[in-house]
Coordinates of C-alpha atoms in Angstrom, one line a residue:
Chain A
M227 CA 0.8 132.7 115.1
N228 CA 1.1 129.8 117.1
D229 CA 2.1 129.3 120.3
L230 CA 5.8 127.3 119.5
L231 CA 6.8 126.9 123.3
E232 CA 4.0 127.2 126.9
V233 CA 5.1 127.4 130.1
R234 CA 2.7 126.3 132.9
N235 CA 2.9 127.4 136.7
L236 CA 6.7 125.7 136.1
V237 CA 8.5 125.2 140.1
K238 CA 11.8 124.2 140.7
F239 CA 12.8 123.5 144.0
F240 CA 16.0 121.9 144.5
P241 CA 16.7 120.4 148.0
I242 CA 19.3 121.2 150.1
M243 CA 20.5 118.1 152.4
G244 CA 21.9 117.9 155.7
G245 CA 22.9 117.2 159.0
I246 CA 24.3 113.2 160.5
M247 CA 21.4 112.1 158.8
K248 CA 21.7 113.4 155.2
R249 CA 18.2 114.1 154.9
K250 CA 16.2 117.7 153.3
I251 CA 16.0 120.5 155.9
G252 CA 15.5 123.2 153.4
E253 CA 14.9 124.0 149.5
V254 CA 16.6 126.3 147.4
K255 CA 13.2 127.5 146.0
A256 CA 15.3 127.9 141.9
V257 CA 12.0 128.8 140.2
N258 CA 8.8 129.4 141.6
K259 CA 5.1 129.1 139.4
I260 CA 5.8 131.2 136.3
S261 CA 4.5 130.9 133.0
F262 CA 4.7 132.8 129.9
N263 CA 4.2 131.3 125.8
I264 CA 7.0 132.5 123.3
K265 CA 5.3 132.5 119.6
Q266 CA 6.9 130.8 116.6
G267 CA 9.6 133.2 115.7
E268 CA 9.8 135.6 118.4
T269 CA 13.0 136.7 120.1
V270 CA 12.3 136.5 124.2
G271 CA 14.9 138.5 126.8
L272 CA 14.7 136.5 130.0
V273 CA 16.5 139.6 132.2
G274 CA 17.4 138.9 135.8
E275 CA 20.0 139.6 138.8
S276 CA 22.3 136.1 139.5
G277 CA 21.1 133.7 141.1
C278 CA 17.2 135.0 140.1
G279 CA 16.7 130.8 138.4
K280 CA 17.4 132.3 134.8
S281 CA 19.7 129.4 133.7
T282 CA 17.2 127.1 135.9
V283 CA 14.0 127.9 133.2
A284 CA 16.6 127.1 130.6
R285 CA 17.6 123.9 131.4
L286 CA 13.9 122.9 132.4
I287 CA 12.9 123.8 129.0
L288 CA 15.7 120.8 127.3
R289 CA 14.6 119.2 130.0
L290 CA 18.2 118.5 131.2
I291 CA 16.4 119.3 134.6
E292 CA 13.3 117.9 135.7
P293 CA 10.7 120.0 137.2
T294 CA 8.7 119.9 141.0
A295 CA 5.8 120.7 139.0
G296 CA 4.4 122.6 136.2
E297 CA 4.6 122.0 132.7
I298 CA 6.1 122.7 129.6
F299 CA 4.2 122.0 125.6
F300 CA 6.5 122.6 123.2
Q301 CA 4.3 122.4 119.5
K302 CA 1.3 121.2 121.7
Q303 CA 3.2 118.3 122.9
N304 CA 3.8 118.2 126.9
I305 CA 7.6 117.7 126.5
L306 CA 7.1 116.2 130.5
S307 CA 5.3 113.0 129.9
L308 CA 8.0 112.2 127.0
S309 CA 10.3 108.8 127.3
S310 CA 13.7 109.4 127.3
S311 CA 14.3 108.4 123.3
E312 CA 11.5 111.0 123.4
V313 CA 13.2 113.7 124.7
R314 CA 16.3 113.0 122.0
K315 CA 14.5 113.0 119.3
M316 CA 12.3 116.4 120.5
R317 CA 16.1 118.1 121.2
R318 CA 16.8 118.1 117.9
K319 CA 14.5 120.7 118.1
M320 CA 15.3 122.4 120.9
Q321 CA 19.1 123.3 121.7
M322 CA 21.4 126.1 123.8
V323 CA 24.0 127.7 123.9
F324 CA 26.1 128.0 126.6
Q325 CA 27.7 131.1 128.8
D326 CA 31.2 129.8 128.9
P327 CA 32.8 128.9 125.5
Y328 CA 35.1 127.7 127.6
S329 CA 33.7 124.5 129.0
T330 CA 31.3 123.1 126.6
L331 CA 33.8 122.3 123.8
E332 CA 35.4 118.2 125.1
P333 CA 38.7 119.6 124.7
R334 CA 40.2 116.4 123.1
F335 CA 37.6 117.0 120.8
T336 CA 39.2 118.5 117.3
I337 CA 36.4 120.8 115.9
Y338 CA 35.4 118.4 114.0
E339 CA 34.4 116.2 116.2
S340 CA 33.1 117.9 118.7
L341 CA 30.4 119.8 115.7
R342 CA 29.9 116.0 113.7
E343 CA 29.0 115.1 117.5
P344 CA 25.1 116.4 116.7
F345 CA 24.4 114.3 113.6
I346 CA 26.0 111.0 115.2
I347 CA 23.8 111.8 118.0
Q348 CA 20.2 111.8 116.2
K349 CA 22.1 109.0 113.8
E350 CA 21.9 110.4 111.0
N351 CA 23.6 108.7 109.0
N352 CA 23.1 109.2 105.2
I353 CA 25.3 112.3 105.5
N354 CA 28.8 113.1 104.2
L355 CA 29.7 114.1 107.7
R356 CA 33.2 116.4 106.2
K357 CA 31.1 118.3 104.1
E358 CA 27.8 119.2 106.8
V359 CA 31.0 120.1 109.4
Y360 CA 32.0 122.6 106.5
R361 CA 29.3 124.4 105.5
L362 CA 28.6 124.6 110.0
L363 CA 31.7 126.4 110.2
K364 CA 31.4 128.8 106.9
M365 CA 27.8 129.4 108.3
V366 CA 29.4 131.1 111.3
G367 CA 31.8 132.5 109.3
L368 CA 34.9 130.2 110.0
K369 CA 36.8 128.4 107.5
P370 CA 37.3 124.3 106.8
E371 CA 40.7 124.6 108.3
H372 CA 39.6 125.3 111.7
S373 CA 37.8 122.1 111.7
D374 CA 41.3 120.5 112.7
Y375 CA 41.9 122.5 115.5
Y376 CA 41.8 121.9 119.4
P377 CA 39.2 124.5 121.2
Y378 CA 42.6 125.8 123.0
E379 CA 43.6 126.3 119.8
L380 CA 40.6 129.4 119.0
S381 CA 39.4 132.5 120.7
G382 CA 37.2 133.0 122.7
G383 CA 34.4 134.5 119.9
Q384 CA 35.8 131.6 118.0
K385 CA 34.9 128.8 120.3
Q386 CA 31.7 130.3 120.9
R387 CA 31.4 130.3 116.8
V388 CA 32.0 127.0 117.5
A389 CA 29.0 126.2 120.0
I390 CA 26.5 128.3 118.1
A391 CA 27.3 126.0 114.9
R392 CA 26.6 123.2 116.9
A393 CA 23.5 124.0 118.4
F394 CA 21.9 125.2 114.4
A395 CA 23.8 122.3 113.2
L396 CA 20.4 120.2 113.0
N397 CA 18.4 122.8 111.9
P398 CA 16.6 123.4 115.9
E399 CA 13.2 125.0 116.2
L400 CA 14.1 126.7 119.2
V401 CA 17.5 128.4 120.2
I402 CA 17.7 129.3 124.1
L403 CA 20.9 131.4 124.6
D404 CA 21.4 131.7 127.7
E405 CA 24.4 134.8 128.5
P406 CA 25.8 133.9 125.1
T407 CA 27.8 137.1 125.3
S408 CA 28.6 137.5 128.7
S409 CA 32.7 136.0 128.7
L410 CA 33.4 137.8 125.7
D411 CA 35.0 141.0 124.7
V412 CA 33.0 144.0 123.3
S413 CA 34.4 143.9 120.0
V414 CA 33.7 140.4 119.7
Q415 CA 30.6 140.6 121.1
A416 CA 29.0 142.6 118.3
Q417 CA 30.4 140.2 116.3
I418 CA 28.7 137.2 117.9
L419 CA 24.8 139.5 118.5
N420 CA 25.3 139.7 115.0
L421 CA 25.8 136.5 113.8
L422 CA 22.9 135.7 115.8
R423 CA 20.2 138.0 114.0
E424 CA 21.8 136.6 110.8
M425 CA 20.8 133.2 111.5
Q426 CA 18.1 133.9 112.8
S427 CA 16.4 135.4 109.1
K428 CA 18.1 133.2 107.7
L429 CA 16.3 129.7 109.3
N430 CA 13.0 131.5 110.5
L431 CA 14.2 130.5 113.9
T432 CA 12.8 131.6 117.6
Y433 CA 15.0 132.5 120.2
L434 CA 15.4 133.1 124.0
F435 CA 17.9 135.3 125.0
I436 CA 18.7 134.9 128.9
S437 CA 20.9 137.8 130.3
H438 CA 21.7 140.2 133.3
D439 CA 22.5 143.2 130.4
L440 CA 19.3 145.1 130.0
S441 CA 20.5 146.9 127.3
I442 CA 21.4 143.9 125.6
I443 CA 18.1 142.1 125.7
K444 CA 16.4 146.0 124.2
Y445 CA 18.7 145.4 121.1
F446 CA 18.1 141.8 120.5
C447 CA 14.3 141.0 122.0
N448 CA 10.7 141.6 120.7
R449 CA 9.5 140.6 124.2
I450 CA 11.5 140.8 127.4
M451 CA 10.0 139.2 130.6
V452 CA 12.0 140.6 133.5
M453 CA 12.6 137.7 136.7
Y454 CA 13.5 138.2 140.2
L455 CA 13.6 135.5 142.9
G456 CA 12.2 132.7 140.9
K457 CA 9.3 134.6 139.6
L458 CA 8.4 137.0 136.4
V459 CA 7.5 140.2 137.3
E460 CA 6.6 141.6 134.4
I461 CA 6.5 141.0 130.9
A462 CA 6.6 143.6 128.0
S463 CA 7.4 144.0 124.9
S464 CA 10.9 146.0 124.4
D465 CA 9.5 149.4 123.6
E466 CA 6.6 149.1 126.3
L467 CA 9.5 148.0 129.0
F468 CA 11.5 150.8 128.3
N469 CA 8.6 153.7 127.9
N470 CA 5.9 152.2 129.7
Y471 CA 7.1 150.0 132.8
F472 CA 5.1 149.5 135.8
H473 CA 7.3 147.6 138.9
P474 CA 9.7 149.3 140.9
Y475 CA 12.8 146.4 139.5
T476 CA 12.2 146.8 136.3
K477 CA 12.6 150.0 136.7
A478 CA 15.2 149.3 139.1
L479 CA 16.9 147.5 136.4
I480 CA 16.3 150.1 133.8
F481 CA 18.4 153.0 135.9
S482 CA 21.0 150.6 136.4
I483 CA 22.0 150.8 132.8
F484 CA 25.5 153.0 132.4
V485 CA 24.9 155.3 129.0
P486 CA 28.3 155.4 127.2
D487 CA 27.6 158.8 126.7
P488 CA 29.3 161.3 129.8
D489 CA 26.7 164.3 129.0
E490 CA 24.0 161.5 130.2
K491 CA 24.7 160.7 133.7
L492 CA 21.4 159.1 135.1
E493 CA 20.3 160.0 137.8
I494 CA 21.4 157.2 139.7
V495 CA 19.2 156.0 142.3
P496 CA 20.5 152.5 143.1
L497 CA 18.3 150.1 144.7
Q498 CA 18.6 149.3 148.7
G499 CA 20.4 146.2 150.0
D500 CA 21.4 142.8 148.4
V501 CA 19.3 140.2 146.7
P502 CA 18.2 138.1 149.5
S503 CA 18.9 133.9 149.9
P504 CA 16.4 131.6 147.3
I505 CA 16.4 129.6 150.2
N506 CA 14.1 131.6 153.0
L507 CA 12.1 133.9 150.1
P508 CA 10.6 136.9 151.5
S509 CA 6.9 136.8 152.2
G510 CA 3.8 138.5 150.5
C511 CA 6.0 140.0 147.3
V512 CA 9.3 138.4 146.9
F513 CA 10.8 142.5 146.3
H514 CA 9.5 144.4 148.8
T515 CA 12.4 143.9 151.2
R516 CA 14.0 146.6 148.5
C517 CA 10.6 148.1 147.4
E518 CA 10.2 152.5 148.4
F519 CA 6.7 151.3 147.8
A520 CA 6.2 148.5 150.0
D521 CA 3.5 148.1 152.3
E522 CA 1.8 146.0 154.5
I523 CA -0.4 143.9 151.9
C524 CA 2.8 143.8 150.1
E525 CA 4.5 141.7 153.0
K526 CA 1.4 140.0 152.8
I527 CA 0.0 138.9 149.3
E528 CA 2.1 137.8 147.0
P529 CA 0.8 140.0 144.3
K530 CA -0.5 138.1 141.4
L531 CA 0.8 138.2 136.8
K532 CA -1.6 140.5 135.9
E533 CA -2.8 142.4 132.5
I534 CA -1.9 146.8 133.1
N535 CA -1.9 147.1 129.6
K536 CA -2.6 144.8 126.5
G537 CA 0.1 142.2 126.7
H538 CA 1.9 144.2 129.0
P539 CA 1.3 141.6 132.9
V540 CA 3.0 142.9 135.8
A541 CA 2.9 141.2 139.4
C542 CA 3.0 144.4 141.6
H543 CA -0.1 145.5 144.5
H544 CA 1.7 149.1 143.5
P545 CA 2.3 149.7 139.8
L546 CA 4.0 152.6 139.2
E547 CA 1.9 155.7 137.7
N548 CA 3.5 157.0 134.1
K549 CA 5.4 159.6 133.3
Chain B
M261 CA 49.9 168.9 139.1
S262 CA 50.9 165.6 138.0
L263 CA 50.7 163.0 140.9
L264 CA 51.2 159.7 139.8
N265 CA 53.4 160.0 136.1
V266 CA 53.8 156.6 134.1
N267 CA 56.9 157.5 131.1
G268 CA 57.6 155.1 128.4
L269 CA 56.3 151.6 130.5
E270 CA 57.4 148.7 129.2
L271 CA 58.1 145.0 131.1
R272 CA 59.0 141.4 131.1
F273 CA 57.2 138.5 131.6
H274 CA 59.3 135.3 131.1
S275 CA 57.7 132.4 130.2
L276 CA 58.8 128.0 129.4
D277 CA 58.3 129.6 125.7
G278 CA 60.5 132.5 126.1
P279 CA 60.2 135.6 126.8
V280 CA 56.7 137.9 126.4
E281 CA 56.8 141.6 126.1
P282 CA 53.1 143.4 126.3
L283 CA 53.3 146.6 126.3
D284 CA 55.3 149.1 124.8
E285 CA 55.6 152.7 125.9
V286 CA 52.6 153.2 127.4
T287 CA 52.9 157.1 128.9
F288 CA 50.0 158.7 130.8
N289 CA 49.8 161.4 133.7
L290 CA 46.7 161.0 136.8
K291 CA 47.2 165.1 138.1
K292 CA 45.8 165.8 141.3
G293 CA 41.8 164.9 142.2
E294 CA 41.2 163.6 138.7
V295 CA 39.6 160.9 138.0
L296 CA 40.9 158.7 134.9
G297 CA 39.9 155.7 133.5
L298 CA 41.8 153.4 131.7
V299 CA 40.1 151.7 129.3
G300 CA 40.7 148.2 126.9
E301 CA 40.3 144.8 125.9
T302 CA 40.9 141.4 127.9
G303 CA 44.8 141.2 127.5
C304 CA 45.6 145.0 126.4
G305 CA 47.8 145.7 129.9
K306 CA 45.2 147.9 131.7
T307 CA 45.9 145.5 134.9
I308 CA 49.9 144.7 134.6
T309 CA 50.2 148.9 134.0
A310 CA 48.0 149.3 137.4
L311 CA 50.4 146.4 139.4
T312 CA 53.5 148.7 138.0
T313 CA 52.3 151.5 139.5
I314 CA 51.5 149.8 143.0
G315 CA 54.6 147.7 142.8
L316 CA 53.4 144.0 142.8
I317 CA 54.6 143.4 138.9
S318 CA 57.3 141.1 140.5
Y319 CA 55.1 139.0 142.6
S320 CA 53.1 138.6 139.8
G321 CA 56.0 136.8 137.3
G322 CA 56.9 140.7 135.6
E323 CA 59.8 143.3 135.3
V324 CA 60.3 146.2 134.4
I325 CA 62.6 147.0 130.9
K326 CA 62.2 150.2 130.2
G327 CA 60.2 153.5 131.7
K328 CA 59.9 155.6 134.7
V329 CA 56.7 155.4 137.4
F330 CA 56.5 159.1 138.9
F331 CA 54.0 158.9 142.5
E332 CA 54.4 162.9 144.5
D333 CA 57.7 163.4 141.7
K334 CA 59.8 160.5 143.2
S335 CA 60.2 157.5 141.6
L336 CA 58.7 154.6 142.2
L337 CA 60.7 151.9 140.7
E338 CA 63.9 152.8 142.7
K339 CA 62.1 152.2 145.9
T340 CA 62.7 149.3 148.1
E341 CA 60.3 146.9 149.0
R342 CA 60.0 148.1 152.4
D343 CA 60.1 151.8 150.9
M344 CA 57.3 150.4 148.7
Q345 CA 55.7 148.4 151.9
K346 CA 55.1 152.1 153.2
I347 CA 53.7 153.3 150.3
R348 CA 51.0 150.7 149.6
G349 CA 47.7 151.1 151.2
A350 CA 48.7 154.8 153.2
K351 CA 49.5 156.6 150.2
I352 CA 48.4 154.1 147.1
S353 CA 45.6 151.9 147.1
L354 CA 44.2 148.9 145.4
I355 CA 40.7 148.0 144.9
S356 CA 41.2 144.1 142.5
Q357 CA 37.8 142.9 140.8
N358 CA 37.1 139.9 142.8
P359 CA 35.7 141.2 146.5
M360 CA 35.2 137.0 147.1
T361 CA 38.9 136.0 147.5
S362 CA 40.6 139.6 147.8
L363 CA 39.8 138.9 152.0
D364 CA 41.0 136.8 154.4
P365 CA 38.5 133.7 154.9
V366 CA 39.8 133.4 157.9
Y367 CA 39.5 137.0 160.1
R368 CA 36.7 139.1 161.1
V369 CA 36.0 142.0 158.3
G370 CA 36.0 144.2 160.9
Y371 CA 39.8 143.3 162.0
Q372 CA 41.0 143.6 158.0
I373 CA 40.0 147.3 158.0
V374 CA 42.0 148.0 161.3
E375 CA 44.6 146.4 160.4
A376 CA 45.4 148.5 157.2
I377 CA 44.9 150.8 159.9
R378 CA 47.2 150.1 162.5
V379 CA 50.1 149.5 160.0
H380 CA 50.2 152.6 158.8
N381 CA 49.6 154.6 161.9
K382 CA 50.5 155.0 165.8
I383 CA 46.7 154.3 166.8
S384 CA 45.3 152.9 169.3
S385 CA 43.0 149.7 168.9
K386 CA 40.6 151.1 170.5
E387 CA 40.7 154.3 168.3
A388 CA 41.3 152.7 165.2
R389 CA 37.7 150.0 165.6
S390 CA 36.1 153.4 166.5
L391 CA 37.7 154.8 162.8
T392 CA 36.9 151.5 161.0
I393 CA 32.9 151.7 161.9
K394 CA 32.8 155.7 160.6
L395 CA 34.8 154.1 157.5
M396 CA 32.0 151.2 157.2
R397 CA 29.2 153.9 157.6
L398 CA 30.4 155.8 154.5
T399 CA 30.3 153.6 152.6
G400 CA 27.8 152.5 153.0
I401 CA 27.3 149.4 155.4
P402 CA 24.5 148.6 157.2
L403 CA 24.7 147.7 161.1
P404 CA 28.8 148.4 161.0
E405 CA 28.5 147.9 164.8
K406 CA 27.2 144.8 163.9
V407 CA 28.7 143.6 160.5
F408 CA 32.3 144.2 162.6
Y409 CA 32.4 140.7 163.9
Q410 CA 31.0 139.0 160.7
Y411 CA 33.2 136.4 158.6
P412 CA 33.4 138.1 155.1
H413 CA 31.8 134.5 154.0
E414 CA 28.2 135.9 155.9
L415 CA 28.8 139.3 153.3
S416 CA 27.4 139.6 150.1
G417 CA 28.9 140.3 147.2
G418 CA 28.0 143.5 147.0
M419 CA 28.5 144.4 151.3
K420 CA 32.3 142.6 150.3
Q421 CA 32.9 145.2 148.1
R422 CA 32.5 147.3 150.1
I423 CA 34.4 146.3 152.3
I424 CA 37.4 146.9 150.0
I425 CA 37.0 149.6 150.0
A426 CA 36.5 150.5 153.2
I427 CA 40.5 148.9 153.4
A428 CA 41.1 151.4 150.7
L429 CA 39.8 154.8 152.0
S430 CA 41.7 153.7 155.8
C431 CA 44.5 155.3 155.3
K432 CA 43.4 158.5 153.0
P433 CA 45.6 158.1 150.2
S434 CA 46.2 160.0 147.6
L435 CA 45.5 157.7 144.5
I436 CA 43.0 154.9 144.4
I437 CA 43.7 152.1 141.3
A438 CA 39.9 150.3 141.1
D439 CA 40.9 147.4 138.4
E440 CA 37.2 146.4 137.7
P441 CA 35.8 147.6 140.6
T442 CA 32.3 146.3 139.9
T443 CA 32.9 143.2 137.0
A444 CA 32.5 140.6 139.6
L445 CA 28.7 142.1 141.0
D446 CA 24.9 142.5 140.0
V447 CA 23.8 144.7 138.2
T448 CA 22.0 146.7 140.6
I449 CA 25.2 146.1 143.3
Q450 CA 27.1 147.4 140.1
A451 CA 24.7 150.5 140.7
Q452 CA 25.5 150.6 144.6
I453 CA 29.4 150.8 144.1
I454 CA 29.4 153.1 141.4
H455 CA 27.5 155.1 142.8
L456 CA 29.2 155.0 146.4
F457 CA 32.1 155.3 143.8
T458 CA 30.6 159.0 143.1
E459 CA 29.9 160.1 146.3
L460 CA 33.4 159.5 147.3
T461 CA 35.0 161.1 144.7
K462 CA 33.1 164.5 145.9
K463 CA 33.7 163.5 149.3
I464 CA 37.5 162.8 149.7
Q465 CA 40.1 164.7 148.4
S466 CA 42.2 161.0 146.5
S467 CA 42.7 160.7 142.9
F468 CA 41.2 157.7 141.0
L469 CA 42.4 155.1 138.1
L470 CA 39.1 153.2 136.9
I471 CA 40.8 150.1 135.0
T472 CA 37.8 148.6 132.9
H473 CA 36.1 147.8 129.8
D474 CA 33.3 148.9 130.3
L475 CA 32.4 152.2 128.4
G476 CA 29.3 152.9 130.3
I477 CA 30.8 153.8 133.6
V478 CA 33.5 155.5 132.4
A479 CA 31.1 157.9 131.0
Q480 CA 29.4 158.3 134.0
M481 CA 32.5 158.0 136.2
C482 CA 36.1 159.8 134.6
D483 CA 37.5 163.3 134.2
S484 CA 39.9 161.8 131.2
V485 CA 40.6 158.6 129.8
A486 CA 42.7 156.6 128.3
I487 CA 42.2 153.9 125.9
M488 CA 44.5 151.0 125.6
Y489 CA 44.6 148.3 123.5
A490 CA 47.0 145.5 122.9
G491 CA 50.1 146.9 125.0
T492 CA 49.8 150.6 124.0
I493 CA 47.8 153.9 124.5
V494 CA 46.1 154.2 121.7
E495 CA 44.0 157.6 122.3
K496 CA 44.1 159.5 125.8
G497 CA 41.9 162.8 126.3
P498 CA 39.1 164.4 128.5
V499 CA 36.0 162.6 128.4
H500 CA 34.0 164.8 126.3
Q501 CA 36.3 164.2 123.5
I502 CA 36.6 160.6 123.8
F503 CA 32.8 159.5 123.4
H504 CA 32.2 162.5 121.3
F505 CA 34.3 162.7 118.7
P506 CA 36.4 159.7 118.8
K507 CA 39.9 159.5 116.6
H508 CA 41.0 156.4 116.5
P509 CA 39.7 153.8 114.4
Y510 CA 40.1 151.2 117.6
T511 CA 37.9 154.0 119.4
Q512 CA 35.8 154.8 117.0
G513 CA 35.0 150.7 116.4
L514 CA 34.7 150.3 120.2
L515 CA 31.9 153.1 120.7
S516 CA 30.3 151.8 118.3
C517 CA 29.9 147.8 119.1
V518 CA 28.2 148.4 122.1
P519 CA 24.2 147.9 121.9
R520 CA 22.7 150.9 123.4
I521 CA 19.2 151.1 124.8
N522 CA 18.0 153.9 122.0
M523 CA 19.5 152.2 119.2
K524 CA 17.2 151.9 116.3
Q525 CA 19.4 150.0 113.6
K526 CA 19.4 146.2 113.6
I527 CA 23.1 145.6 112.7
L528 CA 25.9 146.9 115.2
R529 CA 28.7 148.0 113.8
T530 CA 31.8 145.7 114.8
I531 CA 35.5 145.7 114.8
P532 CA 36.9 142.5 112.7
G533 CA 39.0 140.0 113.5
I534 CA 40.8 139.4 117.3
V535 CA 42.5 140.5 119.9
P536 CA 45.9 139.3 119.1
H537 CA 48.2 137.3 121.7
P538 CA 50.7 139.3 123.4
R539 CA 53.2 136.5 122.0
S540 CA 52.2 137.8 118.9
F541 CA 51.5 141.1 118.8
P542 CA 51.4 143.1 115.6
S543 CA 54.0 145.0 113.4
G544 CA 54.0 148.4 113.3
C545 CA 50.7 150.0 114.6
R546 CA 49.5 146.4 116.6
F547 CA 45.7 147.5 115.5
H548 CA 46.7 148.0 111.7
P549 CA 45.0 143.6 110.8
R550 CA 41.9 144.6 112.0
C551 CA 42.1 148.6 111.0
E552 CA 39.6 150.0 108.2
Y553 CA 42.3 152.9 107.1
V554 CA 45.0 150.6 107.4
T555 CA 48.1 151.9 104.5
K556 CA 51.6 150.5 104.0
R557 CA 53.2 152.6 106.0
C558 CA 50.6 151.2 109.5
L559 CA 52.2 148.0 108.6
S560 CA 56.1 148.7 109.3
E561 CA 56.2 151.9 110.9
K562 CA 54.6 153.0 115.2
P563 CA 53.0 155.5 115.3
Q564 CA 53.9 158.6 117.6
P565 CA 50.9 160.2 119.7
V566 CA 49.6 163.2 118.0
K567 CA 48.4 166.1 119.6
M568 CA 45.3 167.2 118.3
N569 CA 43.5 170.9 119.1
D570 CA 40.8 169.7 120.9
G571 CA 43.4 168.4 124.0
T572 CA 43.1 164.8 123.3
L573 CA 46.3 162.5 122.5
V574 CA 46.3 160.1 119.0
S575 CA 48.5 157.3 118.3
C576 CA 47.7 156.7 114.3
F577 CA 49.1 158.6 110.9
K578 CA 45.7 158.8 109.9
Y579 CA 46.3 162.3 111.9
Y580 CA 49.7 162.6 110.9
K581 CA 50.2 166.3 108.7
K582 CA 50.7 165.6 105.3

């Protein structure tokens, strides 16, 4: 199958301005040279803790922010060379569902006005807007009556359904889901996950699913990328990652999952310490400050992503022996 | 022996659109040394129940209209504010959800622990300081002598939560209420804090009331569970019974709609509909609009808790003897 999206050596540093002269005094190294690809029809999960650069990756792919360096190819086209009007055209094929449905809908617009927006922006003039909006609402399990509601009249789950309808309005090819369920209650979360899965099989979509919750990612995705402090540390198919992990950070994430079963008490061996600041990244392997296997090499030399098993690259000097 | 007994609790909040009464006869018992999980979704009344037991509900604009709260066999609701101040922090302490906002930003964190100790105990500041360092070490804070002099903004979220836990433990309370203690933290930090809690429950003689929406944490930590839905406790019992033989349709739904890592099926079971707003709770059984077993009786009549053979209490007509 073809690569729908290819990211090469993507870098994003945010400058920190300060002092009386408001000069650059440092950099937040949010995304630090990452490369990956997503195939047509795949569901890829990107997992990591807050501040590791997950959302920055999403925003870079959509060109909502400009990268410091690197290349992004969407359907073989380098999207970083596009002009702003071309970017707008490209965005109809790439959409995003954000984390917080409470802030992504314009409070002064009715749902109809919000859902009509993509068609107006993309200059779809020859369609019956009302009819299209009703079709979208029906697709995500809402009723035509909801089109005259304002966002405050809807529950969190309903708002997220509207946000999903808006992202899917123009039949995109790639949808980036940035923590789409983390602000929802568990009973509603299941509804939204089912809806997303149904839409994928109906519309033949490719998903990039961003989350900090490994059990949702495992359930939802074919392939998982684990990110730590702006770096990808391990990429593997979901089953492979859980049965055959090599990176100590992946292990720590897997062992942080609390299984809802009182008989399966995990021997939790929590990671020591906190995530270091992305302003002063540790030297060498960024994980060495919290890693129990770290030695001198880890402090000095940065590990590169290397394929250990087929289709399973890991960035670690001392990959875990398997059980 | 019962440490905390909440009996038929109902509250009233005054809002611009008239009074709201979110709770419906909330009743539960917490034994000495027990870890009880109070589980439910947003807006089901978990936090206000906790605030009532610690006597802070009037500061949140609520008043108790019915029911009783007994702590160590004394009624808490009849106590004066002055008496409550002696209990809060000393006998019952609270660990709140957001460590970022529960520390005072202008005081050094060590001083905030010392303050909690010296309010309730007549000891010198020197003694309080050494006790504080001991507590900080107990909660896993590295270099406590240094962290003592730091301000909250200099610490990470996980460290701040450890300081809050140290404050909560400072007077050896017999009851610790933890209200979503890890929701604001990252997964690996959450694992650290839950690990710390499980260690602490073994070491100290306190009882825990753990409020959470995370079933995984409940399964790992609690001895017994009370499931709350829309202001009512629908099911309560030992943790094994609740997780392996859930009886109330809501509990069953809640347990089956969480994705699990060893799950094979592609479609999750869901609970249809949405959590109702406290202003418009349904009549009869409050779960009936979302329940697949709904009968005529559920629409108008409120189910009373039924004691099952395995020790759980279920509020559902399904389990009434014919």
